Tab-separated table of N, CA and C in Angstrom:
chain	number	residue	atom	x	y	z
A	1	MET	N	119.064	129.412	50.160
A	1	MET	CA	117.762	129.365	51.207
A	1	MET	C	116.716	128.644	50.506
A	2	GLU	N	116.820	127.996	49.131
A	2	GLU	CA	115.867	127.096	48.389
A	2	GLU	C	116.288	125.694	48.728
A	3	SER	N	117.153	125.562	49.212
A	3	SER	CA	118.427	124.067	49.653
A	3	SER	C	117.586	123.819	50.726
A	4	ALA	N	117.800	124.758	51.849
A	4	ALA	CA	117.182	124.227	53.320
A	4	ALA	C	115.730	124.224	53.204
A	5	ALA	N	114.900	124.809	52.319
A	5	ALA	CA	113.407	124.782	52.629
A	5	ALA	C	113.143	123.259	51.743
A	6	LEU	N	113.981	123.484	50.676
A	6	LEU	CA	113.790	121.856	50.467
A	6	LEU	C	113.855	120.514	51.232
A	7	LYS	N	115.006	120.758	51.983
A	7	LYS	CA	115.634	119.626	52.878
A	7	LYS	C	114.375	119.590	54.126
A	8	ARG	N	114.108	120.794	54.744
A	8	ARG	CA	113.302	120.917	55.504
A	8	ARG	C	111.719	120.146	55.123
A	9	ASP	N	111.457	120.636	53.888
A	9	ASP	CA	110.503	119.837	53.216
A	9	ASP	C	110.359	118.510	53.201
A	10	GLN	N	111.700	117.765	52.941
A	10	GLN	CA	111.526	116.379	52.489
A	10	GLN	C	112.083	115.857	54.162
A	11	LYS	N	112.341	116.445	55.208
A	11	LYS	CA	112.570	116.215	56.440
A	11	LYS	C	111.093	115.929	56.871
A	12	GLU	N	110.292	116.818	56.823
A	12	GLU	CA	108.981	116.963	57.174
A	12	GLU	C	107.997	115.737	56.765
A	13	LYS	N	107.962	115.392	55.101
A	13	LYS	CA	107.475	114.287	54.493
A	13	LYS	C	108.056	112.656	54.856
A	14	ALA	N	109.543	112.488	55.331
A	14	ALA	CA	109.968	111.437	55.917
A	14	ALA	C	109.306	111.090	57.580
A	15	THR	N	109.005	112.510	57.898
A	15	THR	CA	108.635	112.696	59.530
A	15	THR	C	107.019	111.557	59.178
A	16	LYS	N	106.360	112.474	58.235
A	16	LYS	CA	104.942	111.955	58.198
A	16	LYS	C	104.588	110.153	58.049
A	17	ARG	N	105.697	110.200	56.708
A	17	ARG	CA	105.724	108.934	56.267
A	17	ARG	C	106.184	107.609	57.705
A	18	ALA	N	107.426	108.359	58.714
A	18	ALA	CA	107.515	107.620	59.895
A	18	ALA	C	106.510	107.475	60.654
A	19	ARG	N	105.614	108.359	60.773
A	19	ARG	CA	104.704	108.662	62.019
A	19	ARG	C	103.598	107.511	61.473
A	20	GLY	N	103.051	107.438	60.192
A	20	GLY	CA	102.320	106.810	59.581
A	20	GLY	C	102.609	105.278	59.753
A	21	LYS	N	103.783	104.730	59.323
A	21	LYS	CA	103.932	103.311	59.551
A	21	LYS	C	103.971	103.212	61.256
A	22	TYR	N	104.773	103.881	62.067
A	22	TYR	CA	104.235	103.839	63.417
A	22	TYR	C	103.310	103.246	63.929
A	23	LEU	N	102.049	104.547	63.554
A	23	LEU	CA	100.988	104.441	64.186
A	23	LEU	C	99.957	102.901	63.421
A	24	LYS	N	99.918	102.803	62.152
A	24	LYS	CA	99.569	101.634	61.728
A	24	LYS	C	100.250	100.168	62.486
A	25	ILE	N	101.362	99.991	62.654
A	25	ILE	CA	102.028	99.330	63.446
A	25	ILE	C	101.504	98.791	64.704
A	26	HIS	N	101.676	100.228	65.487
A	26	HIS	CA	101.048	100.551	67.085
A	26	HIS	C	99.865	99.911	67.242
A	27	VAL	N	98.818	100.335	66.199
A	27	VAL	CA	97.807	99.928	66.446
A	27	VAL	C	97.460	98.502	66.088
A	28	VAL	N	98.179	97.841	65.030
A	28	VAL	CA	97.810	96.528	64.491
A	28	VAL	C	98.318	95.668	65.809
A	29	CYS	N	99.211	95.988	66.681
A	29	CYS	CA	100.065	95.267	67.697
A	29	CYS	C	98.947	95.409	69.139
A	30	LYS	N	98.782	96.455	69.568
A	30	LYS	CA	97.992	96.998	70.040
A	30	LYS	C	96.187	95.834	70.218
A	31	ALA	N	96.076	95.857	69.143
A	31	ALA	CA	94.726	95.407	68.677
A	31	ALA	C	94.688	93.772	68.914
A	32	SER	N	95.651	93.266	68.788
A	32	SER	CA	96.308	91.748	68.790
A	32	SER	C	96.640	91.729	69.694
A	33	ALA	N	97.004	92.777	70.747
A	33	ALA	CA	97.236	92.182	72.207
A	33	ALA	C	95.782	92.255	73.129
A	34	ALA	N	95.003	93.426	72.513
A	34	ALA	CA	93.659	93.195	73.002
A	34	ALA	C	93.075	91.604	72.436
A	35	LEU	N	93.075	91.111	71.924
A	35	LEU	CA	92.473	90.099	71.453
A	35	LEU	C	93.120	88.987	72.043
A	36	ALA	N	94.618	88.928	71.967
A	36	ALA	CA	95.302	87.761	73.121
A	36	ALA	C	94.639	87.893	74.322
A	37	THR	N	94.790	88.625	74.862
A	37	THR	CA	94.333	88.946	76.525
A	37	THR	C	92.701	88.541	76.675
A	38	LEU	N	92.032	88.999	75.879
A	38	LEU	CA	90.152	88.885	75.838
A	38	LEU	C	90.367	86.783	75.760
A	39	VAL	N	90.858	86.629	74.831
A	39	VAL	CA	90.770	85.227	74.842
A	39	VAL	C	91.510	84.332	76.055
A	40	ALA	N	92.567	85.099	76.271
A	40	ALA	CA	93.115	84.499	77.497
A	40	ALA	C	92.282	84.644	78.695
A	41	ALA	N	91.522	85.673	79.058
A	41	ALA	CA	90.534	85.809	80.071
A	41	ALA	C	88.893	85.211	79.877
A	42	ALA	N	88.892	85.006	78.598
A	42	ALA	CA	87.476	84.409	78.244
A	42	ALA	C	87.870	82.999	78.572
A	43	LEU	N	88.632	82.474	78.369
A	43	LEU	CA	89.091	80.841	78.249
A	43	LEU	C	89.168	80.459	79.651
A	44	MET	N	90.066	81.370	80.609
A	44	MET	CA	90.201	81.159	81.942
A	44	MET	C	88.686	81.203	82.690
A	45	GLY	N	88.077	82.070	82.417
A	45	GLY	CA	86.648	82.589	82.806
A	45	GLY	C	85.523	81.435	82.876
A	46	PHE	N	85.575	81.151	81.488
A	46	PHE	CA	84.742	79.861	81.258
A	46	PHE	C	85.312	78.389	81.387
A	47	ASN	N	86.328	78.508	81.811
A	47	ASN	CA	86.946	77.223	81.976
A	47	ASN	C	86.951	76.444	83.413
A	48	LYS	N	86.079	75.270	83.668
A	48	LYS	CA	85.603	74.820	84.500
A	48	LYS	C	85.721	72.868	84.310
A	49	GLN	N	85.712	72.135	85.399
A	49	GLN	CA	85.612	70.567	85.263
A	49	GLN	C	85.214	70.348	86.703
A	50	ILE	N	84.622	69.074	86.486
A	50	ILE	CA	84.282	68.645	87.608
A	50	ILE	C	84.651	67.081	87.518
A	51	SER	N	85.337	66.785	88.724
A	51	SER	CA	85.969	65.343	88.659
A	51	SER	C	85.621	64.747	89.990
A	52	ASN	N	85.513	63.326	89.901
A	52	ASN	CA	85.457	62.633	90.953
A	52	ASN	C	86.585	62.168	91.541
A	53	VAL	N	87.080	62.753	93.247
A	53	VAL	CA	88.424	62.610	93.668
A	53	VAL	C	87.892	61.877	94.617
A	54	ALA	N	88.511	60.552	94.563
A	54	ALA	CA	87.945	59.893	96.137
A	54	ALA	C	86.573	59.708	96.437
A	55	GLY	N	85.872	59.387	95.579
A	55	GLY	CA	84.288	59.554	95.834
A	55	GLY	C	83.563	61.296	96.089
A	56	PHE	N	84.578	61.852	95.807
A	56	PHE	CA	83.872	63.476	95.971
A	56	PHE	C	83.880	63.993	94.618
A	57	GLU	N	82.868	64.890	94.341
A	57	GLU	CA	82.524	65.692	93.363
A	57	GLU	C	83.419	66.789	93.391
A	58	ILE	N	84.402	67.366	92.892
A	58	ILE	CA	85.184	68.271	93.202
A	58	ILE	C	84.982	69.415	91.779
A	59	LYS	N	84.656	70.590	91.546
A	59	LYS	CA	84.859	71.172	90.632
A	59	LYS	C	85.930	72.425	90.279
A	60	ALA	N	86.652	71.991	89.653
A	60	ALA	CA	87.905	73.281	89.447
A	60	ALA	C	87.179	74.227	88.351
A	61	THR	N	87.133	75.697	89.033
A	61	THR	CA	86.927	76.881	88.251
A	61	THR	C	88.365	77.799	88.445
A	62	TYR	N	88.021	78.707	87.493
A	62	TYR	CA	89.127	80.044	87.791
A	62	TYR	C	88.991	80.570	89.344
A	63	ASN	N	87.768	80.245	90.108
A	63	ASN	CA	87.396	80.966	91.712
A	63	ASN	C	88.440	79.937	92.198
A	64	SER	N	88.965	78.590	91.709
A	64	SER	CA	89.789	77.731	92.863
A	64	SER	C	90.727	78.448	93.190
A	65	SER	N	91.026	79.605	92.514
A	65	SER	CA	92.790	80.287	92.782
A	65	SER	C	92.432	81.519	92.922
A	66	PRO	N	92.921	82.303	93.919
A	66	PRO	CA	92.964	83.798	93.701
A	66	PRO	C	94.119	84.173	92.758
A	67	ALA	N	95.201	83.365	92.503
A	67	ALA	CA	95.786	83.698	91.243
A	67	ALA	C	95.510	83.662	89.710
A	68	PHE	N	94.346	82.479	89.643
A	68	PHE	CA	93.498	82.465	88.773
A	68	PHE	C	92.699	83.610	88.449
A	69	LYS	N	91.911	84.024	89.543
A	69	LYS	CA	91.138	85.367	89.654
A	69	LYS	C	92.016	86.606	89.378
A	70	PHE	N	93.118	86.582	89.780
A	70	PHE	CA	93.702	87.722	89.418
A	70	PHE	C	94.066	87.743	87.863
A	71	PHE	N	94.355	86.817	87.421
A	71	PHE	CA	94.534	86.511	86.086
A	71	PHE	C	93.483	86.754	85.032
A	72	VAL	N	92.169	86.204	85.300
A	72	VAL	CA	91.063	86.729	84.542
A	72	VAL	C	90.857	88.076	84.811
A	73	ILE	N	90.684	88.706	85.789
A	73	ILE	CA	90.987	90.305	85.644
A	73	ILE	C	91.833	91.053	85.419
A	74	GLY	N	92.968	90.815	85.723
A	74	GLY	CA	94.314	91.415	84.956
A	74	GLY	C	94.247	91.363	83.310
A	75	ASN	N	94.067	90.157	82.830
A	75	ASN	CA	93.636	90.288	81.332
A	75	ASN	C	92.412	90.960	80.697
A	76	ALA	N	91.553	91.180	81.438
A	76	ALA	CA	90.098	91.860	81.196
A	76	ALA	C	90.403	93.218	81.464
A	77	ILE	N	90.884	93.574	82.208
A	77	ILE	CA	91.689	95.376	82.390
A	77	ILE	C	92.344	95.456	81.225
A	78	ALA	N	93.614	94.730	80.836
A	78	ALA	CA	94.557	94.822	80.037
A	78	ALA	C	93.791	95.162	78.551
A	79	CYS	N	92.706	94.160	78.703
A	79	CYS	CA	91.900	94.288	77.101
A	79	CYS	C	91.057	95.202	76.729
A	80	GLY	N	90.411	95.745	78.133
A	80	GLY	CA	89.617	96.923	78.022
A	80	GLY	C	90.322	98.123	77.819
A	81	TYR	N	91.677	98.210	78.380
A	81	TYR	CA	92.351	99.452	78.264
A	81	TYR	C	93.036	99.635	76.811
A	82	SER	N	92.972	98.598	76.325
A	82	SER	CA	93.881	98.348	74.662
A	82	SER	C	92.817	98.620	73.884
A	83	VAL	N	91.548	98.440	74.076
A	83	VAL	CA	90.798	98.546	73.102
A	83	VAL	C	90.042	100.175	73.583
A	84	LEU	N	90.003	100.702	74.649
A	84	LEU	CA	89.595	101.934	74.980
A	84	LEU	C	90.737	103.073	74.225
A	85	SER	N	91.864	102.649	74.573
A	85	SER	CA	93.217	103.158	74.243
A	85	SER	C	93.535	103.620	72.220
A	86	LEU	N	92.842	103.065	72.064
A	86	LEU	CA	93.133	102.709	70.245
A	86	LEU	C	92.747	104.102	69.713
A	87	PRO	N	91.169	104.336	70.030
A	87	PRO	CA	91.338	105.768	69.282
A	87	PRO	C	91.982	106.709	69.650
A	88	PHE	N	92.960	107.102	71.015
A	88	PHE	CA	93.575	107.993	71.307
A	88	PHE	C	95.044	108.192	70.684
A	89	SER	N	95.422	106.684	70.154
A	89	SER	CA	96.960	106.561	69.850
A	89	SER	C	97.335	107.285	68.483
A	90	ALA	N	96.436	107.929	67.638
A	90	ALA	CA	96.872	108.891	66.968
A	90	ALA	C	97.302	110.251	67.327
A	91	HIS	N	96.301	110.495	68.732
A	91	HIS	CA	96.080	111.997	68.588
A	91	HIS	C	97.773	112.051	70.092
A	92	MET	N	97.757	111.070	70.885
A	92	MET	CA	98.446	110.924	71.895
A	92	MET	C	100.151	110.292	71.667
A	93	VAL	N	100.554	110.191	70.176
A	93	VAL	CA	101.648	108.871	69.800
A	93	VAL	C	103.073	110.084	70.523
A	94	GLU	N	102.638	111.486	70.481
A	94	GLU	CA	104.106	111.892	70.703
A	94	GLU	C	104.033	112.381	72.607
A	95	GLY	N	102.721	112.156	72.970
A	95	GLY	CA	103.064	112.106	74.443
A	95	GLY	C	103.248	111.005	75.369
A	96	TRP	N	103.581	111.650	76.672
A	96	TRP	CA	103.991	110.510	77.277
A	96	TRP	C	102.931	109.785	78.175
A	97	MET	N	101.471	110.383	78.296
A	97	MET	CA	100.497	109.668	79.125
A	97	MET	C	100.524	107.713	78.639
A	98	LEU	N	100.236	108.126	77.312
A	98	LEU	CA	100.044	107.004	76.628
A	98	LEU	C	101.047	105.529	76.539
A	99	ASN	N	102.166	106.143	76.367
A	99	ASN	CA	103.403	105.563	76.749
A	99	ASN	C	103.410	105.105	78.333
A	100	LEU	N	103.186	105.807	79.296
A	100	LEU	CA	103.353	105.267	80.709
A	100	LEU	C	102.079	104.497	81.051
A	101	PHE	N	100.692	104.657	80.223
A	101	PHE	CA	99.952	103.851	80.397
A	101	PHE	C	100.164	102.418	80.163
A	102	ASP	N	100.734	102.444	78.722
A	102	ASP	CA	100.982	100.764	78.049
A	102	ASP	C	101.766	100.404	79.010
A	103	LEU	N	103.101	100.946	79.669
A	103	LEU	CA	104.000	100.073	80.471
A	103	LEU	C	103.262	99.882	82.020
A	104	MET	N	102.116	100.169	82.248
A	104	MET	CA	101.272	99.817	83.282
A	104	MET	C	100.649	98.512	83.121
A	105	ASN	N	100.192	98.830	81.772
A	105	ASN	CA	99.378	97.460	81.281
A	105	ASN	C	100.334	96.174	80.921
A	106	LEU	N	101.414	96.756	80.783
A	106	LEU	CA	102.685	95.478	79.965
A	106	LEU	C	102.769	94.563	81.816
A	107	GLY	N	102.908	95.779	82.873
A	107	GLY	CA	103.343	95.017	84.112
A	107	GLY	C	102.131	94.361	84.583
A	108	LEU	N	101.118	94.592	84.176
A	108	LEU	CA	99.495	94.346	85.022
A	108	LEU	C	99.513	92.510	84.207
A	109	VAL	N	99.581	92.745	82.918
A	109	VAL	CA	99.327	91.338	82.120
A	109	VAL	C	101.047	90.252	82.502
A	110	MET	N	101.653	90.802	82.580
A	110	MET	CA	103.247	90.092	83.174
A	110	MET	C	103.117	89.544	84.535
A	111	ALA	N	102.330	90.484	85.685
A	111	ALA	CA	101.890	89.809	86.889
A	111	ALA	C	101.058	88.829	86.895
A	112	ALA	N	99.911	89.220	85.715
A	112	ALA	CA	98.549	87.780	85.916
A	112	ALA	C	99.362	86.849	85.608
A	113	ALA	N	99.799	86.871	84.197
A	113	ALA	CA	100.473	85.717	83.505
A	113	ALA	C	101.323	84.781	84.252
A	114	SER	N	101.963	85.496	84.893
A	114	SER	CA	103.439	84.894	85.960
A	114	SER	C	102.439	84.201	87.059
A	115	ALA	N	101.563	84.753	87.611
A	115	ALA	CA	100.959	84.381	88.909
A	115	ALA	C	100.204	83.010	88.492
A	116	ALA	N	99.324	83.077	87.274
A	116	ALA	CA	98.708	82.015	87.001
A	116	ALA	C	99.955	80.705	86.369
A	117	ALA	N	100.978	81.190	85.890
A	117	ALA	CA	102.017	80.049	85.594
A	117	ALA	C	102.092	79.274	86.461
A	118	ALA	N	102.442	79.852	87.490
A	118	ALA	CA	103.295	79.644	89.088
A	118	ALA	C	102.044	78.700	89.637
A	119	ILE	N	100.911	78.927	89.684
A	119	ILE	CA	99.773	78.043	90.220
A	119	ILE	C	99.836	76.811	89.266
A	120	GLY	N	99.745	77.120	88.286
A	120	GLY	CA	99.507	75.876	87.012
A	120	GLY	C	100.550	75.047	87.254
A	121	TYR	N	102.010	75.585	87.488
A	121	TYR	CA	103.016	74.718	87.625
A	121	TYR	C	102.651	73.534	88.962
A	122	VAL	N	102.335	74.111	89.547
A	122	VAL	CA	102.448	73.514	90.554
A	122	VAL	C	101.072	72.297	90.597
A	123	GLY	N	100.309	72.869	89.868
A	123	GLY	CA	98.774	72.063	89.908
A	123	GLY	C	99.487	70.784	89.009
A	124	LYS	N	99.950	71.106	87.928
A	124	LYS	CA	100.597	70.124	86.972
A	124	LYS	C	102.024	69.077	87.430
A	125	TYR	N	102.939	69.689	87.963
A	125	TYR	CA	103.763	68.858	88.369
A	125	TYR	C	103.808	68.668	90.057
A	126	GLY	N	103.130	69.389	90.996
A	126	GLY	CA	103.039	69.294	92.469
A	126	GLY	C	104.458	69.941	93.054
A	127	ASN	N	104.728	69.454	94.162
A	127	ASN	CA	105.771	69.560	94.647
A	127	ASN	C	105.797	68.735	95.838
A	128	ASP	N	106.595	67.746	95.864
A	128	ASP	CA	107.157	66.755	96.636
A	128	ASP	C	107.719	67.228	97.762
A	129	GLU	N	108.329	68.233	98.019
A	129	GLU	CA	108.967	68.644	99.623
A	129	GLU	C	108.259	69.110	100.273
A	130	ILE	N	106.923	69.340	99.850
A	130	ILE	CA	106.296	69.709	100.922
A	130	ILE	C	104.853	69.325	100.637
A	131	GLY	N	104.643	67.936	99.953
A	131	GLY	CA	103.502	67.083	99.922
A	131	GLY	C	102.272	67.383	99.065
A	132	TRP	N	102.782	68.478	98.039
A	132	TRP	CA	101.417	69.077	97.361
A	132	TRP	C	101.575	67.903	95.782
A	133	THR	N	100.428	67.324	96.184
A	133	THR	CA	100.409	66.588	95.096
A	133	THR	C	99.912	67.162	93.467
A	134	LYS	N	100.246	66.464	92.486
A	134	LYS	CA	99.636	66.823	91.245
A	134	LYS	C	97.648	66.591	90.811
A	135	VAL	N	97.369	67.923	90.475
A	135	VAL	CA	96.000	67.503	90.447
A	135	VAL	C	95.650	67.824	88.674
A	136	CYS	N	96.599	67.595	88.008
A	136	CYS	CA	96.017	68.013	86.478
A	136	CYS	C	95.592	66.555	86.050
A	137	PRO	N	96.123	65.334	86.399
A	137	PRO	CA	95.809	64.034	86.253
A	137	PRO	C	94.155	63.810	86.647
A	138	TYR	N	93.533	64.563	87.449
A	138	TYR	CA	91.965	64.510	87.784
A	138	TYR	C	91.382	65.382	87.033
A	139	TYR	N	91.920	66.797	86.472
A	139	TYR	CA	91.292	67.676	85.744
A	139	TYR	C	91.956	68.033	84.632
A	140	GLU	N	92.313	66.918	83.642
A	140	GLU	CA	93.099	67.103	82.103
A	140	GLU	C	92.584	68.259	81.358
A	141	LYS	N	91.230	68.311	81.287
A	141	LYS	CA	90.622	69.456	80.536
A	141	LYS	C	90.757	70.640	80.779
A	142	PHE	N	90.673	70.857	82.032
A	142	PHE	CA	90.878	72.325	83.241
A	142	PHE	C	92.395	72.940	82.775
A	143	CYS	N	93.532	71.659	83.147
A	143	CYS	CA	94.371	72.028	83.007
A	143	CYS	C	95.192	72.416	81.291
A	144	GLY	N	94.694	71.310	80.428
A	144	GLY	CA	94.874	72.027	79.218
A	144	GLY	C	94.694	73.522	78.702
A	145	ARG	N	93.413	73.330	79.000
A	145	ARG	CA	92.779	74.884	78.752
A	145	ARG	C	93.406	76.244	79.751
A	146	THR	N	93.853	75.614	80.672
A	146	THR	CA	94.708	76.838	81.560
A	146	THR	C	95.919	77.067	81.155
A	147	GLU	N	96.549	76.007	80.810
A	147	GLU	CA	97.764	76.099	79.669
A	147	GLU	C	97.453	76.712	78.465
A	148	ILE	N	96.468	76.564	77.592
A	148	ILE	CA	96.525	77.885	76.330
A	148	ILE	C	95.909	79.228	76.461
A	149	SER	N	95.257	79.384	77.742
A	149	SER	CA	94.983	80.525	78.182
A	149	SER	C	96.298	81.271	78.861
A	150	ILE	N	97.157	80.283	79.676
A	150	ILE	CA	98.327	81.403	80.197
A	150	ILE	C	99.257	81.523	78.587
A	151	ALA	N	99.066	80.568	77.799
A	151	ALA	CA	99.732	80.917	76.845
A	151	ALA	C	99.672	82.448	75.640
A	152	CYS	N	98.414	82.406	75.954
A	152	CYS	CA	97.759	83.498	75.065
A	152	CYS	C	98.186	85.070	75.737
A	153	SER	N	97.814	84.831	77.116
A	153	SER	CA	98.494	85.890	77.944
A	153	SER	C	99.659	86.289	77.743
A	154	TYR	N	100.560	85.227	77.619
A	154	TYR	CA	102.317	85.602	77.530
A	154	TYR	C	101.926	86.093	75.765
A	155	VAL	N	101.634	85.371	74.900
A	155	VAL	CA	101.500	86.199	73.440
A	155	VAL	C	101.088	87.490	73.665
A	156	GLY	N	100.122	88.064	74.465
A	156	GLY	CA	99.632	89.439	74.809
A	156	GLY	C	100.725	90.260	75.119
A	157	PHE	N	101.359	89.875	75.881
A	157	PHE	CA	102.317	90.370	77.239
A	157	PHE	C	103.669	90.488	75.818
A	158	LEU	N	104.045	89.858	74.879
A	158	LEU	CA	105.041	90.103	74.035
A	158	LEU	C	104.844	91.221	73.190
A	159	LEU	N	103.371	91.218	72.900
A	159	LEU	CA	102.795	92.289	71.981
A	159	LEU	C	102.802	93.563	72.758
A	160	PHE	N	102.606	93.917	74.139
A	160	PHE	CA	102.503	94.791	74.713
A	160	PHE	C	103.818	95.297	74.985
A	161	LEU	N	105.175	94.299	75.228
A	161	LEU	CA	106.430	94.945	75.261
A	161	LEU	C	106.788	95.176	73.748
A	162	PHE	N	106.422	95.047	72.491
A	162	PHE	CA	107.023	94.931	71.525
A	162	PHE	C	106.195	96.744	70.944
A	163	VAL	N	104.947	96.736	71.768
A	163	VAL	CA	104.449	98.256	71.369
A	163	VAL	C	104.904	98.833	72.476
A	164	CYS	N	105.789	98.678	73.693
A	164	CYS	CA	106.209	99.829	74.436
A	164	CYS	C	107.684	100.129	73.544
A	165	ALA	N	108.193	99.449	73.747
A	165	ALA	CA	109.838	99.256	72.980
A	165	ALA	C	109.736	100.096	71.537
A	166	MET	N	108.871	99.681	70.724
A	166	MET	CA	108.471	100.487	69.702
A	166	MET	C	108.477	101.909	69.818
A	167	SER	N	107.525	102.574	70.853
A	167	SER	CA	107.005	103.805	71.609
A	167	SER	C	108.278	104.188	72.065
A	168	SER	N	109.413	103.583	72.801
A	168	SER	CA	110.262	104.210	72.941
A	168	SER	C	110.969	104.718	72.063
A	169	VAL	N	111.438	103.336	71.237
A	169	VAL	CA	112.339	104.142	70.000
A	169	VAL	C	112.068	104.823	68.841
A	170	TYR	N	110.387	105.080	68.745
A	170	TYR	CA	109.762	105.883	67.979
A	170	TYR	C	110.366	107.554	68.695
A	171	ARG	N	110.020	107.588	69.968
A	171	ARG	CA	110.264	108.822	70.981
A	171	ARG	C	111.708	109.341	70.600
A	172	SER	N	112.466	108.256	70.468
A	172	SER	CA	113.693	108.886	70.728
A	172	SER	C	114.418	109.085	69.315
A	173	ARG	N	113.679	108.634	68.502
A	173	ARG	CA	114.264	109.222	67.051
A	173	ARG	C	113.349	110.756	66.894
A	174	LEU	N	112.507	110.964	67.117
A	174	LEU	CA	111.587	112.035	67.187
A	174	LEU	C	112.989	113.235	67.956
A	175	SER	N	113.381	113.096	69.223
A	175	SER	CA	113.824	113.835	70.089
A	175	SER	C	115.180	113.921	69.507
A	176	ASN	N	115.459	113.038	68.841
A	176	ASN	CA	117.292	113.227	68.298
A	176	ASN	C	117.134	113.775	66.977
A	177	SER	N	116.035	113.602	65.815
A	177	SER	CA	116.058	114.408	64.728
A	177	SER	C	115.733	115.723	64.794
A	178	ASP	N	115.496	116.500	66.200
A	178	ASP	CA	115.435	117.945	66.252
A	178	ASP	C	116.573	118.531	66.144
């Protein structure tokens, strides 16, 4: 009898330690992802450059492309969700709702970063087959900041991916230990 109670106590202590480690890593990764998406949204949102092209002043901002607008809004939503969900992480770690929202957030950041990367690629390299010329030679600062912003968004995406994977592994270990 005592042996079974001792094993149960040891198992409970090990579960508490694992839960504590998981929560620490979860919070750090989610906060880092929030920071990465905040930097991505802010950098793109405040990114602008005016250039003279063929005698005309043309301004490049994130408003120049619907994909860049989606990028800014998507990263801002992802950042906001991450910050707002941090206080609930400790209470909802065993539930499925937080994991579902984390997956939705992951999809949003991936879609926003991919859309911006596609437009950025065309802006940097053009498309000779359909006559789209490169625009980055005229807007070097804008394109450089856009590249950094997209990179920050992909870092946020990878951190969200890690959070989702870690959450799935944690939940599967919990269900297998019972």
